[in-house]
Each structure stands twice: as C-alpha cells, then as structure tokens.
mmCIF file of C-alpha atoms in Angstrom:
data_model
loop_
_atom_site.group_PDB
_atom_site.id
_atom_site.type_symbol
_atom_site.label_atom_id
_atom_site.label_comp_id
_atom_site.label_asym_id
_atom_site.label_seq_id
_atom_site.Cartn_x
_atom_site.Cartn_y
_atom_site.Cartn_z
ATOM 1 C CA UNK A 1 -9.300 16.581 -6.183
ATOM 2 C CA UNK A 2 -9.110 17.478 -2.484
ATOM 3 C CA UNK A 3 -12.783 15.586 -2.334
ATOM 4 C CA UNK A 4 -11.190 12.624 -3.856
ATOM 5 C CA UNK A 5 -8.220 12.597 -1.320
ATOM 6 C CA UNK A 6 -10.870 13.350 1.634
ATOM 7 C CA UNK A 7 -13.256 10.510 0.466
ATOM 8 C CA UNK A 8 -10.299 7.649 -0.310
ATOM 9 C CA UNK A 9 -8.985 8.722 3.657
ATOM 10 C CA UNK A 10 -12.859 8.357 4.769
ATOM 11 C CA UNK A 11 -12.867 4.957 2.791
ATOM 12 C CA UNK A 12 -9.213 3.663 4.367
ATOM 13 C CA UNK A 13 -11.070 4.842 8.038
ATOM 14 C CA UNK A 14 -14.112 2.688 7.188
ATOM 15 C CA UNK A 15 -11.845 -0.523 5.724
ATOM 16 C CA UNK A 16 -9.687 -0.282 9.837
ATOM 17 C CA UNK A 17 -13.151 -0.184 11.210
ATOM 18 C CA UNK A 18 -14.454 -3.589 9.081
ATOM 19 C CA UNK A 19 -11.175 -5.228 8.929
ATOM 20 C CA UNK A 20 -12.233 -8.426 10.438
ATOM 21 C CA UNK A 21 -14.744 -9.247 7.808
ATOM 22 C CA UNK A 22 -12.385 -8.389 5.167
ATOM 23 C CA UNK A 23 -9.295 -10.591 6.361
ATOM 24 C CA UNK A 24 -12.667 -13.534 6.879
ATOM 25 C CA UNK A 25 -13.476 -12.750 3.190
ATOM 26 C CA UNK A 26 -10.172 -13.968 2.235
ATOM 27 C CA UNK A 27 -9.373 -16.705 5.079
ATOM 28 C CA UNK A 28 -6.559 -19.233 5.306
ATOM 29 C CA UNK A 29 -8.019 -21.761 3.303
ATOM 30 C CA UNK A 30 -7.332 -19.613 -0.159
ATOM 31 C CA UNK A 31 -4.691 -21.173 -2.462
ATOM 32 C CA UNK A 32 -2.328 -18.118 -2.395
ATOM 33 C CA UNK A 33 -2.249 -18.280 1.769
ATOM 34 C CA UNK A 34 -2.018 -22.145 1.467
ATOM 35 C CA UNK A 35 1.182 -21.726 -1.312
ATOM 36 C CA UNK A 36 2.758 -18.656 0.815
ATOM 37 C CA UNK A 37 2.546 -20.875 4.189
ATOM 38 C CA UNK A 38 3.617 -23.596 3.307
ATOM 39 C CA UNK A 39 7.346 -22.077 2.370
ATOM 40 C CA UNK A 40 9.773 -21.972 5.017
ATOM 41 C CA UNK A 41 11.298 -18.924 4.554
ATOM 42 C CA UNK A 42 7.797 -16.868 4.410
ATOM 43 C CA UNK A 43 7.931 -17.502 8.189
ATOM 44 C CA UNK A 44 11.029 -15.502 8.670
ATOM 45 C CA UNK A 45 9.693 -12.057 9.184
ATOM 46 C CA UNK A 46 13.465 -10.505 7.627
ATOM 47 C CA UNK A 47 12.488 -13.035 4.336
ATOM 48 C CA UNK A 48 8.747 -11.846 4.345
ATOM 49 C CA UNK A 49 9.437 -8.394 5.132
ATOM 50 C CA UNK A 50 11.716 -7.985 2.177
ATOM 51 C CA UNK A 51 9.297 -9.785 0.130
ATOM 52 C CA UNK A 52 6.237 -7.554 1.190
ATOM 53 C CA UNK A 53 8.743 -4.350 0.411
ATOM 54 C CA UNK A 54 9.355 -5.878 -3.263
ATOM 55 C CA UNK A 55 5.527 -6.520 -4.082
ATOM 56 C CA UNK A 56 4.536 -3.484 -2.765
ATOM 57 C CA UNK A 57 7.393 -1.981 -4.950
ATOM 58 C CA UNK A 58 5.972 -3.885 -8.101
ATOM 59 C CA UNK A 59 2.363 -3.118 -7.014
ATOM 60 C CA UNK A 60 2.876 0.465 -6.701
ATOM 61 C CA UNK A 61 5.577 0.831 -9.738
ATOM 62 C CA UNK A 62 3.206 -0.965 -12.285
ATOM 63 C CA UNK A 63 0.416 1.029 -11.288
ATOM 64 C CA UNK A 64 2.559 4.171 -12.258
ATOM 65 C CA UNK A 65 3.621 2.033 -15.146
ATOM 66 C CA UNK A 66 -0.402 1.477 -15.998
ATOM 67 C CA UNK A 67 -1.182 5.406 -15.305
ATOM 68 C CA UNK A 68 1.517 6.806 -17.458
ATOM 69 C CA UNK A 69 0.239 4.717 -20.423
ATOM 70 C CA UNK A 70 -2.973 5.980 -19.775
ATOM 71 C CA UNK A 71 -2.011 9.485 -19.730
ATOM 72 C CA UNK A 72 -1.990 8.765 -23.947
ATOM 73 C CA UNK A 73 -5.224 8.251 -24.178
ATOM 74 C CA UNK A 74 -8.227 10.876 -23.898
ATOM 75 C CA UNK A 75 -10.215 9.007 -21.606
ATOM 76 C CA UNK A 76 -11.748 11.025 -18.860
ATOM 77 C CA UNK A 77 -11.255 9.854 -15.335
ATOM 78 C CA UNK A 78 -9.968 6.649 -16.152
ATOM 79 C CA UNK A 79 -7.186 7.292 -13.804
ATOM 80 C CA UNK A 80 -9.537 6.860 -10.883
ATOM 81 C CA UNK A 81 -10.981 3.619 -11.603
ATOM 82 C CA UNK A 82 -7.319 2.238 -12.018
ATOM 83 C CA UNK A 83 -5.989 4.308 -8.774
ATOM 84 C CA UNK A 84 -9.122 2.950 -7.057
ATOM 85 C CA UNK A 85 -8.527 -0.887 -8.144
ATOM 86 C CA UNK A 86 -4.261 -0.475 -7.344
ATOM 87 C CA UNK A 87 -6.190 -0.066 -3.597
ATOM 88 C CA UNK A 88 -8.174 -3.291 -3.953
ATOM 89 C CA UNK A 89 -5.600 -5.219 -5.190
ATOM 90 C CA UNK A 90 -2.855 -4.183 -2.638
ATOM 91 C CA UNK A 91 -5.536 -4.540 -0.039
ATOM 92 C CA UNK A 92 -6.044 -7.849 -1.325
ATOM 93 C CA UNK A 93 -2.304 -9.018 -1.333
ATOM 94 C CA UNK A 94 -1.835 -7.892 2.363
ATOM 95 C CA UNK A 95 -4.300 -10.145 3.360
ATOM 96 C CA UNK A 96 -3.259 -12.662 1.430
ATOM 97 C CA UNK A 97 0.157 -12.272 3.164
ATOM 98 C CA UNK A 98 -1.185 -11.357 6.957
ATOM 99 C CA UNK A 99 -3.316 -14.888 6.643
ATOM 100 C CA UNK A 100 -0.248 -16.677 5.236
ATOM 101 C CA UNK A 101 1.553 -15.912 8.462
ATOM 102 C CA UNK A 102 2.369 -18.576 11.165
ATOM 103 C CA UNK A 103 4.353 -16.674 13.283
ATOM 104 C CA UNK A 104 4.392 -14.976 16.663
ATOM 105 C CA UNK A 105 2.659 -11.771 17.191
ATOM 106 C CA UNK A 106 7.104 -9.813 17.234
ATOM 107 C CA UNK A 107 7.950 -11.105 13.888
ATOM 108 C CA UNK A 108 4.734 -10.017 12.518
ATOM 109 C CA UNK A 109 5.191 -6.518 13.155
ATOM 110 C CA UNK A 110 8.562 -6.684 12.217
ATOM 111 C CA UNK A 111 7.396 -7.989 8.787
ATOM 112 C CA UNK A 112 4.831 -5.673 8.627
ATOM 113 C CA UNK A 113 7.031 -2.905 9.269
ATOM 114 C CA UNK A 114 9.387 -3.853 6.846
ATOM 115 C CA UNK A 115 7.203 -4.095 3.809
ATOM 116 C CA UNK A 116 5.527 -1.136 4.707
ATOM 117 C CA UNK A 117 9.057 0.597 5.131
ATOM 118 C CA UNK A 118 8.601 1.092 0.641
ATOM 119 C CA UNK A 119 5.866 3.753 1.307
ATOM 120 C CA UNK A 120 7.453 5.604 4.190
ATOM 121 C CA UNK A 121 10.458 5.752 1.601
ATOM 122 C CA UNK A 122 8.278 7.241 -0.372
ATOM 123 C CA UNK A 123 7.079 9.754 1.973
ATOM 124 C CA UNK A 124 10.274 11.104 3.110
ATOM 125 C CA UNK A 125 11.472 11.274 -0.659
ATOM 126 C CA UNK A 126 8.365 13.327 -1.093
ATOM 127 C CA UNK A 127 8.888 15.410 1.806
ATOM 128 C CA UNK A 128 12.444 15.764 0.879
ATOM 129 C CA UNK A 129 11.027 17.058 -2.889
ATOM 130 C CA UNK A 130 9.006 19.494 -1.363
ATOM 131 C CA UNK A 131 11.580 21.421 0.813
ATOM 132 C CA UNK A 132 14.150 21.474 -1.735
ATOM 133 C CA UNK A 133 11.196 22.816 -4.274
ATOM 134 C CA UNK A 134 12.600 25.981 -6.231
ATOM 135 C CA UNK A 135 11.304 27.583 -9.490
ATOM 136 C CA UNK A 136 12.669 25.489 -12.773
ATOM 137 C CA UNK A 137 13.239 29.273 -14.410
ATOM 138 C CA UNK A 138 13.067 32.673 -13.151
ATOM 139 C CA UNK A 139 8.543 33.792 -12.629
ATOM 140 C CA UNK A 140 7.816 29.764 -12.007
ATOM 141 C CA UNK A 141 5.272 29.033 -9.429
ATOM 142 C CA UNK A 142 5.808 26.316 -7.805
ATOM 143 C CA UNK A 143 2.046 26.118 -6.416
ATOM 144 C CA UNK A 144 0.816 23.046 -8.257
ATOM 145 C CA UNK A 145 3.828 21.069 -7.404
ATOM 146 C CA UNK A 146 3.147 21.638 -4.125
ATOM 147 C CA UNK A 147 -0.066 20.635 -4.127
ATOM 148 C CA UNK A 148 0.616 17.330 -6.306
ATOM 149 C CA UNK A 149 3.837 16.518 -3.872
ATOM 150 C CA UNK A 150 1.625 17.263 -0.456
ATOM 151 C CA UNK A 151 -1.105 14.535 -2.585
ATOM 152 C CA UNK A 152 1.255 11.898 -3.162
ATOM 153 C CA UNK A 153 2.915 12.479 0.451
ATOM 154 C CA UNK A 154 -0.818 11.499 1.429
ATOM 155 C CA UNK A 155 -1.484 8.924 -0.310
ATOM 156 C CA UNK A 156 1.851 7.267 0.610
ATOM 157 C CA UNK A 157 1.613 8.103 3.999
ATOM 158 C CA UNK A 158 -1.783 6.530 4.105
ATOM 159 C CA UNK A 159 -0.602 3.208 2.576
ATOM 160 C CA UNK A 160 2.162 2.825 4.494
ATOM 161 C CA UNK A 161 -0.167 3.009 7.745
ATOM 162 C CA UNK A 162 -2.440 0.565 6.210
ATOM 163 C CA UNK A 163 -0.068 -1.612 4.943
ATOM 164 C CA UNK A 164 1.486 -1.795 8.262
ATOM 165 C CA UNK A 165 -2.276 -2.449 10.206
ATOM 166 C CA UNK A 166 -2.889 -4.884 7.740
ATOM 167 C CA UNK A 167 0.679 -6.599 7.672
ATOM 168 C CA UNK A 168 1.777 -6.193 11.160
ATOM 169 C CA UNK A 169 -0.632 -5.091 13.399
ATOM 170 C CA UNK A 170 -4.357 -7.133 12.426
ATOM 171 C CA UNK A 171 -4.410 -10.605 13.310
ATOM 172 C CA UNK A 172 -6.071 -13.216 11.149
ATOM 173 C CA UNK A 173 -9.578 -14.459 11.399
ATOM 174 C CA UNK A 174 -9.856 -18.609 11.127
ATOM 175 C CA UNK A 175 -11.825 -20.240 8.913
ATOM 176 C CA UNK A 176 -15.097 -20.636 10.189
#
C-alpha cells in the first residue's frame, strides 16, 4: 500500500510538471468551459468557490459512495482502478473550471482556495481523528487505524494542493 501512496504522489509530481499540456488538452473551446463562462455568477470567485467546494464534495462523496458498494463484491483490486479514475475525473473538472475562468489573477486564487478548502477540511478532521485515537475496548491496537487515518490525511492533503494549483494557482493555455 505504501508503494501505491508513493507512486500516486510521484504521479501528482509528474501531472505539476506537464500541467500546461493537460489544461491545452482540454482548452476553452470545450462545451463545459463554454456553458460555465458564459454564467455570470461563475465569475464571482465567492459563487465559484462555493461551487468548486460542492463538486469536489459530490466528487469525492460518490466516490466513497462507489467504493463502499464495491466493498460487496469479491473483486480483487477493483478499488484501485475506481480510486485511480475519481483522480482523472476530478483532474478533469478542475480544468474544466480553471479554463472557464475570466477573471483576474486575486479572484482566482480566492476561488481556488475556496474549493480546495473541502479537502483541507478533510485533513484537519483526519488529523483531529488521529490525536483523539484511543482503543474501542481494553487490548485494542490502534496500529492499523493509524496507518489508514495517516493514508487518507495524504491523500487529502495531496488533493487539496492540487486542487488549489489547478484551481487557483495555473493559468489557462488558449486555444491554439
């Protein structure tokens, strides 16, 4: 698992380092950036910010939504494919959103913050989960929930820096 975690952090280092050519790939002339430009309040970074907290709320809840179903099945490593396209299609949305953008360089980051905000949530809750860990009956270890809370305080840690570098800090690439 710890492989896993180190190769998804090696991917996220190699996606900053290409991020031009992946915010080209999906440039302004898509119909979702077209849609989410056009709208007047999109270009409010308060109004977009809140919005980018919500999807990223959906995006990550359904995932867990999709995962626990999964957990019924026997199907080996399933889990990874589906963790592995959550990435895609969040990475996906937040360019969607950063190419949708008309404003000035401020309210960017102040979007991006904002919508970014759901995972640092996330992190502190995590954090918070881990000092307060105690036994759930007297010989528990505790180990393993350790381990799965300092995971998930990773991975939302990492997405929340993403999200934010792809949200608030990038700047689009026009259409060639």
């Amino acid at each position: 698992m710890t492989l896993t975690l180190l190769l998804g952090l090696v991917l996220v280092v190699i996606l900053g380092m290409y991020q031009k050519k992946l915010v080209g790939y999906i440039g302004t002339g898509n119909l979702f950036v077209k849609k989410l430009s056009n709208y007047e309040w999109f270009q409010n970074p308060w109004l977009s910010g809140l919005f980018l907290f919500i999807l990223n709320a959906i995006l990550f809840g359904s995932t867990l939504l999709i995962l626990y179903g999964l957990s019924f099945l026997m199907i080996p490593y399933i889990h990874l494919f589906i963790m592995a396209g959550a990435v895609i299609v969040s990475l996906i949305v937040w360019i969607i959103l950063l190419n949708a953008w008309k404003g000035d360089k401020k309210g960017r980051v102040l979007r991006g913050f904002l919508g970014s905000s759901f995972y640092l949530i996330l992190t502190l809750i995590f954090a918070y989960m881990i000092v307060t860990l105690e036994p759930q009956f007297p010989g528990d270890d505790t180990f393993m929930a350790f381990i799965g809370l300092v995971m998930a305080i990773t991975v939302t840690l990492v997405a929340f820096i993403t999200c934010f570098l792809f949200t608030g800090l990038f700047e689009k690439k026009e259409m060639n």
